[in-house]
Backbone as numpy.savetxt, mean C-alpha at the origin, in Angstrom:
# Nx Ny Nz CAx CAy CAz Cx Cy Cz
7.96 11.41 -10.87 7.12 10.23 -10.98 5.68 10.60 -11.34
5.37 11.86 -11.36 3.99 12.28 -11.57 3.46 11.81 -12.91
2.28 11.19 -12.89 1.58 10.73 -14.09 2.35 9.65 -14.85
3.25 8.95 -14.19 4.02 7.90 -14.86 3.25 6.58 -14.81
3.12 5.89 -15.98 2.44 4.59 -15.96 3.22 3.58 -15.14
2.51 2.66 -14.55 3.12 1.62 -13.72 3.74 0.55 -14.61
5.04 0.69 -14.90 5.81 -0.35 -15.60 5.10 -0.91 -16.82
4.60 -0.04 -17.67 4.01 -0.50 -18.91 2.55 -0.89 -18.80
1.99 -0.86 -17.60 0.57 -1.19 -17.44 -0.26 0.02 -17.83
-1.56 -0.18 -17.93 -2.44 0.93 -18.26 -2.78 1.78 -17.06
-2.25 1.45 -15.91 -2.57 2.16 -14.68 -1.61 3.34 -14.49
-2.15 4.53 -14.44 -1.35 5.73 -14.23 -1.72 6.33 -12.89
-0.73 6.48 -12.04 -0.98 7.05 -10.72 -0.83 8.57 -10.76
-1.80 9.25 -10.20 -1.73 10.70 -10.06 -2.73 11.12 -9.02
-2.48 12.25 -8.39 -3.43 12.73 -7.39 -4.71 13.26 -8.05
-4.63 13.55 -9.35 -5.82 14.02 -10.05 -6.79 12.89 -10.34
-6.28 11.66 -10.47 -7.13 10.49 -10.76 -6.76 9.37 -9.80
-7.20 9.45 -8.55 -6.84 8.43 -7.57 -7.37 7.06 -7.93
-6.61 6.04 -7.55 -6.92 4.66 -7.89 -7.38 3.88 -6.65
-8.06 2.76 -6.92 -8.55 1.88 -5.86 -7.72 0.61 -5.84
-7.22 0.29 -4.66 -6.42 -0.93 -4.46 -7.13 -1.83 -3.45
-7.18 -3.14 -3.74 -7.78 -4.09 -2.79 -6.71 -5.07 -2.31
-6.82 -5.50 -1.06 -5.86 -6.47 -0.54 -6.20 -7.90 -0.94
-5.17 -8.68 -1.15 -5.28 -10.11 -1.38 -4.65 -10.77 -0.17
-5.46 -11.47 0.65 -4.98 -11.93 1.96 -5.19 -13.43 2.19
-4.90 -14.28 1.22 -5.14 -15.71 1.42 -4.08 -16.35 2.32
-4.51 -17.36 3.06 -3.56 -18.13 3.86 -3.10 -19.38 3.12
-3.84 -19.77 2.06 -3.49 -20.96 1.30 -4.08 -20.85 -0.11
-3.87 -21.87 -0.93 -4.30 -21.82 -2.33 -5.81 -21.80 -2.47
-6.52 -22.47 -1.58 -7.97 -22.45 -1.64 -8.51 -21.04 -1.46
-8.02 -20.36 -0.43 -8.44 -18.98 -0.20 -7.98 -18.07 -1.32
-6.82 -18.34 -1.88 -6.31 -17.54 -2.99 -7.29 -17.57 -4.17
-7.73 -18.76 -4.54 -8.66 -18.88 -5.66 -9.99 -18.20 -5.35
-10.47 -18.35 -4.12 -11.73 -17.73 -3.73 -11.65 -16.21 -3.80
-10.57 -15.67 -3.26 -10.44 -14.21 -3.24 -10.23 -13.64 -4.64
-9.48 -14.34 -5.48 -9.26 -13.86 -6.84 -10.54 -13.93 -7.67
-11.39 -14.88 -7.39 -12.68 -14.94 -8.06 -13.52 -13.71 -7.71
-13.48 -13.30 -6.45 -14.21 -12.11 -6.03 -13.62 -10.85 -6.66
-12.30 -10.79 -6.75 -11.65 -9.66 -7.41 -12.02 -9.61 -8.88
-12.03 -10.77 -9.53 -12.38 -10.83 -10.94 -13.80 -10.33 -11.19
-14.72 -10.68 -10.29 -16.12 -10.25 -10.45 -16.26 -8.74 -10.26
-15.36 -8.14 -9.52 -15.43 -6.70 -9.25 -14.35 -5.93 -10.01
-13.85 -6.53 -11.06 -12.68 -6.00 -11.75 -12.83 -4.55 -12.18
-14.02 -4.16 -12.60 -14.23 -2.80 -13.10 -14.02 -1.74 -12.02
-14.14 -2.14 -10.76 -14.01 -1.19 -9.66 -12.63 -1.24 -9.00
-11.73 -2.04 -9.55 -10.42 -2.26 -8.93 -9.31 -1.89 -9.90
-8.36 -1.09 -9.43 -7.24 -0.67 -10.27 -5.95 -1.41 -9.94
-5.74 -1.71 -8.66 -4.51 -2.38 -8.22 -4.85 -3.42 -7.17
-3.91 -4.36 -6.99 -4.04 -5.40 -5.97 -2.81 -5.36 -5.08
-3.01 -5.51 -3.80 -1.89 -5.63 -2.86 -1.88 -7.04 -2.30
-0.83 -7.82 -2.62 -0.72 -9.14 -1.99 -0.04 -8.98 -0.64
-0.80 -9.29 0.40 -0.28 -9.27 1.76 0.33 -10.64 2.05
1.61 -10.76 1.73 2.30 -12.05 1.85 2.38 -12.52 3.30
2.20 -11.60 4.25 2.28 -12.00 5.66 1.10 -12.88 6.09
0.03 -12.93 5.29 -1.11 -13.79 5.61 -0.86 -15.24 5.19
0.09 -15.47 4.30 0.33 -16.81 3.75 0.90 -17.72 4.84
0.27 -18.89 5.03 0.65 -19.76 6.14 1.72 -20.79 5.78
1.86 -21.10 4.51 2.86 -22.09 4.10 4.19 -21.45 3.78
5.03 -22.19 3.04 6.31 -21.66 2.61 6.09 -20.50 1.64
6.86 -19.43 1.81 6.66 -18.26 0.97 6.90 -18.58 -0.50
7.89 -19.44 -0.80 8.18 -19.77 -2.20 6.96 -20.41 -2.85
6.20 -21.21 -2.08 4.98 -21.82 -2.63 3.92 -20.75 -2.85
3.82 -19.82 -1.92 2.87 -18.72 -2.08 3.20 -17.85 -3.27
4.49 -17.56 -3.45 4.92 -16.75 -4.59 4.54 -17.42 -5.91
4.79 -18.72 -6.01 4.46 -19.44 -7.24 2.96 -19.45 -7.49
2.20 -19.74 -6.43 0.74 -19.82 -6.58 0.14 -18.48 -6.95
0.55 -17.44 -6.23 0.00 -16.11 -6.51 0.41 -15.64 -7.89
1.68 -15.83 -8.25 2.17 -15.40 -9.56 1.40 -16.08 -10.69
1.16 -17.39 -10.56 0.43 -18.12 -11.59 -1.00 -17.64 -11.72
-1.65 -17.43 -10.58 -3.06 -17.03 -10.59 -3.26 -15.60 -11.08
-2.28 -14.74 -10.82 -2.43 -13.33 -11.19 -2.26 -13.09 -12.69
-1.78 -14.07 -13.41 -1.60 -13.91 -14.85 -2.92 -13.59 -15.55
-4.02 -14.01 -14.96 -5.33 -13.80 -15.59 -6.05 -12.56 -15.08
-5.42 -11.82 -14.18 -6.09 -10.67 -13.58 -5.74 -9.36 -14.28
-4.50 -9.21 -14.72 -4.05 -8.03 -15.48 -4.21 -6.73 -14.69
-3.77 -6.75 -13.44 -3.75 -5.55 -12.61 -2.35 -5.39 -12.03
-1.88 -4.16 -11.85 -0.61 -3.98 -11.14 -0.71 -4.53 -9.71
0.37 -5.13 -9.24 0.34 -5.79 -7.93 1.42 -5.21 -7.02
1.02 -4.91 -5.78 1.94 -4.46 -4.74 2.31 -5.67 -3.88
3.59 -5.86 -3.64 4.05 -6.92 -2.75 4.29 -6.32 -1.37
3.62 -6.89 -0.36 3.74 -6.36 1.01 3.88 -7.50 2.01
4.86 -7.37 2.87 4.94 -8.20 4.07 4.81 -7.25 5.26
3.63 -7.23 5.86 3.42 -6.32 6.99 3.76 -7.06 8.28
4.65 -6.49 9.06 5.06 -7.14 10.30 4.05 -6.85 11.41
4.12 -7.67 12.46 3.19 -7.52 13.58 3.30 -6.14 14.23
4.48 -5.57 14.20 4.69 -4.25 14.82 3.85 -3.16 14.18
3.44 -3.37 12.92 2.63 -2.37 12.23 1.33 -2.98 11.72
0.76 -3.89 12.53 -0.57 -4.41 12.23 -0.61 -5.63 11.34
0.54 -6.21 11.01 0.59 -7.37 10.13 0.48 -8.69 10.87
0.68 -9.76 10.10 0.47 -11.12 10.60 1.76 -11.86 10.92
2.91 -11.25 10.63 4.17 -11.95 10.87 5.08 -11.16 11.81
5.65 -11.90 12.75 6.65 -11.32 13.65 8.00 -11.89 13.23
8.71 -11.18 12.37 9.93 -11.71 11.77 11.09 -10.75 11.95
12.29 -11.30 11.87 13.51 -10.50 11.97 13.75 -9.76 10.66
14.54 -8.72 10.73 14.82 -7.91 9.54 15.47 -8.75 8.45
16.37 -9.67 8.83 17.05 -10.50 7.83 16.05 -11.35 7.05
15.05 -11.89 7.74 14.03 -12.69 7.06 13.15 -11.82 6.18
12.83 -10.65 6.68 12.04 -9.67 5.92 12.73 -9.35 4.60
14.02 -9.06 4.67 14.80 -8.74 3.47 14.86 -9.95 2.54
15.08 -11.15 3.10 15.17 -12.36 2.30 13.89 -12.60 1.52
12.75 -12.39 2.15 11.46 -12.61 1.49 11.28 -11.64 0.32
11.67 -10.40 0.52 11.54 -9.41 -0.55 12.44 -9.77 -1.73
13.68 -10.15 -1.43 14.59 -10.52 -2.51 14.11 -11.77 -3.24
13.53 -12.72 -2.53 13.00 -13.92 -3.15 11.89 -13.57 -4.15
11.08 -12.58 -3.82 9.94 -12.22 -4.67 10.38 -11.57 -5.98
11.62 -11.07 -6.05 12.08 -10.41 -7.26 12.19 -11.38 -8.45
12.15 -12.67 -8.17 12.18 -13.66 -9.24 10.84 -13.73 -9.98
9.83 -13.06 -9.43 8.49 -13.13 -10.00 8.10 -11.75 -10.53
8.04 -11.59 -11.85 7.86 -10.25 -12.44 6.49 -9.62 -12.23
5.53 -10.36 -11.71 4.18 -9.81 -11.57 4.11 -8.70 -10.53
5.09 -8.64 -9.63 5.05 -7.62 -8.58 5.71 -6.34 -9.08
4.92 -5.30 -9.25 5.41 -4.04 -9.81 5.80 -3.03 -8.74
5.20 -3.17 -7.56 5.45 -2.21 -6.48 5.74 -2.96 -5.19
6.53 -2.34 -4.34 6.89 -2.96 -3.06 6.62 -1.97 -1.93
5.88 -2.42 -0.94 5.63 -1.62 0.25 6.63 -2.05 1.33
7.52 -1.15 1.69 8.51 -1.42 2.74 8.25 -0.49 3.92
8.35 -1.02 5.12 8.09 -0.24 6.31 9.27 0.68 6.63
8.97 1.94 6.81 10.00 2.93 7.10 10.86 2.55 8.30
10.22 2.07 9.36 10.97 1.79 10.59 11.94 0.63 10.40
11.61 -0.33 9.54 12.53 -1.42 9.25 13.69 -0.95 8.38
13.39 -0.10 7.41 14.43 0.45 6.55 15.45 1.22 7.38
14.99 1.91 8.40 15.88 2.72 9.24 16.72 1.87 10.20
16.29 0.65 10.49 17.02 -0.19 11.43 18.45 -0.48 10.96
18.57 -0.83 9.71 19.87 -1.13 9.10 19.97 -0.32 7.81
20.21 0.96 7.97 20.08 1.89 6.86 20.96 1.53 5.67
22.21 1.16 5.91 23.11 0.87 4.80 22.66 -0.37 4.03
22.33 -1.43 4.78 21.91 -2.67 4.13 20.57 -2.48 3.38
19.65 -1.78 4.00 18.36 -1.57 3.38 18.45 -0.60 2.21
19.42 0.30 2.26 19.66 1.18 1.12 20.03 0.36 -0.12
20.81 -0.69 0.09 21.17 -1.59 -1.02 19.93 -2.29 -1.55
19.01 -2.68 -0.66 17.78 -3.32 -1.10 16.93 -2.36 -1.93
16.81 -1.13 -1.47 16.05 -0.14 -2.22 16.67 0.07 -3.61
18.00 0.15 -3.66 18.67 0.32 -4.95 18.42 -0.88 -5.86
18.44 -2.08 -5.30 18.18 -3.29 -6.09 16.76 -3.29 -6.63
15.81 -2.87 -5.82 14.43 -2.81 -6.30 14.30 -1.82 -7.46
14.95 -0.69 -7.34 14.90 0.28 -8.44 15.61 -0.25 -9.68
16.70 -1.01 -9.50 17.38 -1.59 -10.67 16.48 -2.60 -11.39
15.56 -3.20 -10.64 14.60 -4.12 -11.25 13.35 -3.38 -11.73
13.42 -2.06 -11.78 12.31 -1.22 -12.25 11.05 -1.37 -11.40
11.25 -1.56 -10.11 10.12 -1.64 -9.19 9.88 -0.29 -8.54
8.62 -0.01 -8.27 8.27 1.20 -7.52 8.31 0.87 -6.04
8.79 1.81 -5.25 8.92 1.60 -3.81 7.96 2.52 -3.06
7.14 1.90 -2.23 6.31 2.62 -1.27 6.99 2.49 0.09
7.34 3.58 0.71 7.81 3.52 2.09 6.64 3.92 2.98
6.32 3.05 3.94 5.09 3.22 4.71 5.35 3.34 6.21
4.40 4.00 6.85 4.44 4.14 8.31 3.01 3.99 8.81
2.80 3.11 9.80 1.47 2.85 10.35 1.48 3.06 11.86
0.48 3.79 12.34 0.28 3.95 13.78 -1.17 3.56 14.08
-1.37 2.38 14.69 -2.71 1.88 14.96 -3.24 2.37 16.31
-2.50 3.24 16.98 -2.91 3.72 18.29 -3.35 5.18 18.28
-2.70 6.00 17.49 -2.94 7.44 17.59 -2.60 8.14 16.28
-2.83 9.45 16.28 -2.44 10.32 15.18 -1.34 11.24 15.69
-0.13 11.12 15.18 0.96 11.99 15.65 0.65 13.47 15.39
1.50 14.33 15.90 1.34 15.76 15.65 1.54 16.05 14.16
1.05 17.20 13.73 1.22 17.59 12.33 2.70 17.62 11.95
3.53 18.14 12.85 4.96 18.22 12.58 5.58 16.84 12.44
5.16 15.91 13.28 5.67 14.54 13.20 5.23 13.86 11.91
3.98 14.04 11.54 3.49 13.40 10.31 4.20 13.94 9.08
4.39 15.24 9.03 5.09 15.83 7.89 6.54 15.39 7.86
7.15 15.26 9.03 8.54 14.79 9.09 8.65 13.35 8.59
7.67 12.51 8.89 7.67 11.13 8.42 7.60 11.09 6.90
6.69 11.85 6.32 6.55 11.88 4.86 7.83 12.39 4.20
8.42 13.43 4.78 9.66 13.98 4.21 10.80 12.97 4.31
10.86 12.24 5.41 11.92 11.24 5.57 11.76 10.11 4.57
10.52 9.66 4.36 10.27 8.61 3.36 10.73 9.06 1.98
10.41 10.29 1.65 10.82 10.82 0.35 12.35 10.89 0.25
13.00 11.36 1.31 14.45 11.51 1.30 15.17 10.17 1.15
14.55 9.10 1.63 15.15 7.77 1.54 14.95 7.13 0.16
14.22 7.79 -0.73 14.11 7.29 -2.09 12.77 6.68 -2.46
11.74 6.93 -1.66 10.42 6.37 -1.98 9.87 6.97 -3.25
9.25 6.15 -4.07 8.49 6.63 -5.23 7.11 7.10 -4.79
6.59 6.45 -3.76 5.36 6.87 -3.11 5.58 6.81 -1.60
5.04 7.79 -0.89 5.11 7.78 0.57 3.73 7.39 1.10
3.72 6.66 2.21 2.44 6.20 2.77 2.42 6.44 4.27
1.31 7.01 4.72 1.12 7.30 6.14 -0.30 6.89 6.52
-0.41 5.95 7.46 -1.72 5.49 7.95 -1.73 5.61 9.46
-2.69 6.36 9.99 -2.73 6.64 11.43 -4.14 6.42 11.96
-4.24 6.28 13.27 -5.54 6.03 13.90 -6.04 7.29 14.60
-7.19 7.79 14.21 -7.73 8.98 14.86 -8.47 8.64 16.15
-8.42 9.56 17.08 -9.21 9.46 18.30 -10.36 10.47 18.29
-10.23 11.48 17.44 -11.24 12.52 17.34 -11.39 12.94 15.87
-12.46 13.70 15.59 -12.64 14.26 14.25 -11.49 15.20 13.90
-10.97 15.88 14.90 -9.85 16.79 14.65 -8.62 16.04 14.17
-8.41 14.81 14.67 -7.29 14.00 14.20 -7.42 13.72 12.71
-8.64 13.41 12.27 -8.88 13.15 10.85 -8.58 14.40 10.03
-9.08 15.52 10.51 -8.85 16.79 9.82 -7.36 17.10 9.72
-6.62 16.84 10.79 -5.19 17.13 10.79 -4.45 16.27 9.78
-4.77 14.97 9.75 -4.13 14.08 8.76 -4.40 14.57 7.35
-5.62 14.98 7.09 -5.98 15.44 5.75 -5.26 16.74 5.40
-5.11 17.61 6.38 -4.40 18.88 6.14 -2.91 18.63 5.85
-2.30 17.73 6.61 -0.88 17.40 6.38 -0.71 16.78 5.00
-1.62 15.89 4.63 -1.56 15.25 3.31 -1.67 16.29 2.20
-2.61 17.20 2.35 -2.80 18.25 1.35 -1.55 19.12 1.24
-0.97 19.49 2.37 0.24 20.32 2.36 1.38 19.60 1.66
1.58 18.33 1.97 2.68 17.59 1.37 2.48 17.46 -0.14
1.30 17.05 -0.56 1.08 16.78 -1.99 1.07 18.06 -2.83
0.79 19.19 -2.19 0.82 20.46 -2.92 2.24 21.01 -3.07
3.15 20.52 -2.25 4.51 21.09 -2.24 5.58 20.09 -2.64
5.20 18.86 -3.00 6.16 17.84 -3.39 5.69 17.12 -4.65
6.65 16.71 -5.47 6.32 15.92 -6.66 6.04 14.46 -6.29
6.66 13.96 -5.23 6.45 12.58 -4.81 4.99 12.38 -4.41
4.39 11.33 -4.93 2.99 11.06 -4.64 2.83 10.42 -3.27
1.63 10.56 -2.71 1.38 10.11 -1.35 0.12 9.25 -1.27
0.15 8.35 -0.28 -1.02 7.58 0.12 -1.20 7.90 1.61
-2.30 8.53 1.95 -2.52 8.90 3.34 -3.89 8.41 3.80
-3.93 7.89 5.03 -5.15 7.26 5.52 -5.34 7.57 7.00
-6.53 8.02 7.34 -6.97 8.05 8.73 -7.86 6.83 8.90
-7.42 5.88 9.69 -8.06 4.56 9.73 -9.33 4.53 10.59
-10.05 3.40 10.50 -11.25 3.19 11.30 -12.45 3.93 10.73
-13.60 3.73 11.36 -14.83 4.38 10.90 -14.73 5.89 10.97
-14.04 6.39 11.97 -13.91 7.84 12.15 -13.20 8.48 10.97
-12.28 7.74 10.35 -11.46 8.32 9.29 -11.90 8.00 7.88
-13.11 7.49 7.70 -13.54 7.04 6.38 -13.45 8.14 5.33
-13.75 9.37 5.72 -13.74 10.43 4.71 -12.35 10.66 4.12
-11.30 10.28 4.85 -9.95 10.42 4.30 -9.71 9.44 3.16
-10.52 8.39 3.09 -10.42 7.41 2.01 -11.24 7.83 0.78
-12.07 8.86 0.96 -12.99 9.27 -0.09 -12.61 10.62 -0.68
-12.27 11.58 0.18 -12.01 12.95 -0.27 -10.55 13.10 -0.71
-10.20 12.31 -1.73 -8.80 12.24 -2.14 -8.36 13.48 -2.93
-9.29 14.12 -3.58 -8.91 15.33 -4.30 -8.57 16.45 -3.34
-9.09 16.35 -2.12 -8.77 17.32 -1.08 -7.41 17.01 -0.46
-7.12 15.74 -0.26 -5.86 15.36 0.39 -4.71 15.18 -0.59
-5.03 14.92 -1.86 -3.99 14.65 -2.85 -3.50 13.22 -2.84
-4.10 12.37 -2.02 -3.70 10.96 -1.96 -4.05 10.27 -3.27
-3.12 9.43 -3.77 -3.29 8.87 -5.11 -3.90 7.46 -5.11
-3.98 6.82 -3.95 -4.55 5.47 -3.86 -5.42 5.40 -2.61
-6.58 4.75 -2.77 -7.42 4.45 -1.61 -7.61 2.94 -1.56
-7.51 2.39 -0.36 -7.62 0.95 -0.19 -9.06 0.57 0.14
-9.55 -0.45 -0.56 -10.92 -0.92 -0.40 -10.90 -2.43 -0.23
-12.07 -3.05 -0.20 -12.15 -4.50 -0.04 -12.88 -5.14 -1.20
-12.40 -6.32 -1.58 -13.16 -7.18 -2.48 -13.68 -8.37 -1.70
-12.99 -8.68 -0.59 -13.44 -9.75 0.31 -13.17 -9.29 1.73
-12.10 -9.81 2.35 -11.79 -9.42 3.72 -10.97 -8.14 3.75
-11.22 -7.31 4.77 -10.47 -6.08 4.94 -9.10 -6.39 5.54
-8.12 -5.58 5.18 -6.78 -5.74 5.76 -6.46 -4.63 6.74
-7.37 -3.66 6.87 -7.18 -2.56 7.83 -8.55 -1.99 8.17
-8.70 -1.42 9.38 -10.00 -0.90 9.79 -10.44 0.30 8.97
-11.72 0.29 8.57 -12.29 1.42 7.84 -12.35 1.25 6.34
-11.84 0.14 5.81 -11.89 -0.06 4.36 -13.33 -0.31 3.90
-13.69 0.33 2.79 -15.02 0.19 2.21 -14.99 -0.84 1.08
-16.15 -1.44 0.73 -16.19 -2.29 -0.46 -15.79 -1.49 -1.70
-15.08 -2.13 -2.62 -14.56 -1.44 -3.79 -15.66 -0.77 -4.61
-16.78 -1.45 -4.78 -17.87 -0.89 -5.59 -18.44 0.36 -4.94
-18.56 0.35 -3.62 -19.07 1.53 -2.90 -18.08 2.68 -2.99
-16.80 2.37 -2.82 -15.78 3.41 -2.89 -15.73 4.04 -4.27
-15.85 3.22 -5.32 -15.84 3.75 -6.68 -16.95 4.79 -6.88
-18.15 4.46 -6.41 -19.27 5.39 -6.55 -19.02 6.68 -5.79
-18.47 6.57 -4.59 -18.20 7.74 -3.78 -17.11 8.62 -4.40
-16.07 7.99 -4.96 -15.00 8.75 -5.58 -15.52 9.51 -6.82
-16.47 8.92 -7.50 -17.01 9.55 -8.71 -17.83 10.80 -8.41
-18.27 10.92 -7.16 -19.06 12.08 -6.77 -18.19 13.24 -6.27
-16.91 12.97 -6.09 -16.02 14.01 -5.52 -15.60 15.03 -6.59
C-alpha cells in the first residue's frame, strides 16, 4: 500500500509525506454547513476529512445523504467513522447496528476509507471478516483502530495491537493512547517508529492530550502517515488547529 493514491484522488499516503485530517462532527444539517464552511476556508491546510457519524443526532440515512451532497464541493478524501462510547465516541450501539450503519454507507461513493474498531472486529471475527472483505471489494481502504483514553499500554502490548490489526487485513493501523508521563509519549513514539520501519503497512499513531502533542508533530520520527487536527471542534484531546499543525509539520 506504500505511496498508493487514495482511490484516484490526488492524496497519496506515505510516512515520508504525512497528511492532515480534520474531523467533521455535525449533529444536524445546520452544523454540517457551518463546519464545512470552516473546512473550505482552511482547505489549503487540510488533506483529508473524517466524518464522525456517531455525532449525527437524526436518522443515519438522512445524515449520509446530507453529508454526501455537501462533500461534493470539497474534493477531499473522506474517512467514515462511527466511534462507539467504549472508545470515546458518541454512540453506545450493538455490533449488529454498527455493522448495519457501515453497510448502509457503502451506497455513498464519497467515503474512501473506513475506520473500524479492532475490539469490535474481534467480537464476531467471522462476520466482521466478511464485512472487511466487502469493504475491500468496494475498493475501500480499511483503518483498524484501537483507542485507550486512560493509559498507555506496555511497548509489547502496543506492538501486539499493531501487528494484530495488520494481520486482520488493515490497510492502515491506528493506535491512540493516553499518556500519564513524558515517558509514555516517548514509548508510543518508539513503538510507532519500530513498527513503521519494519512493516509495509502504514500507521497512524497518537499520544493524546496536551502531554502527547509532539507525537502529532514529529511524524517523520514516528513514521505516522496522518495527523489529526481541527478546523472547528476537536474530536479528541490534544488536536491542534490545522493551520498551526501545517506550519509545524513544515519545520520537521
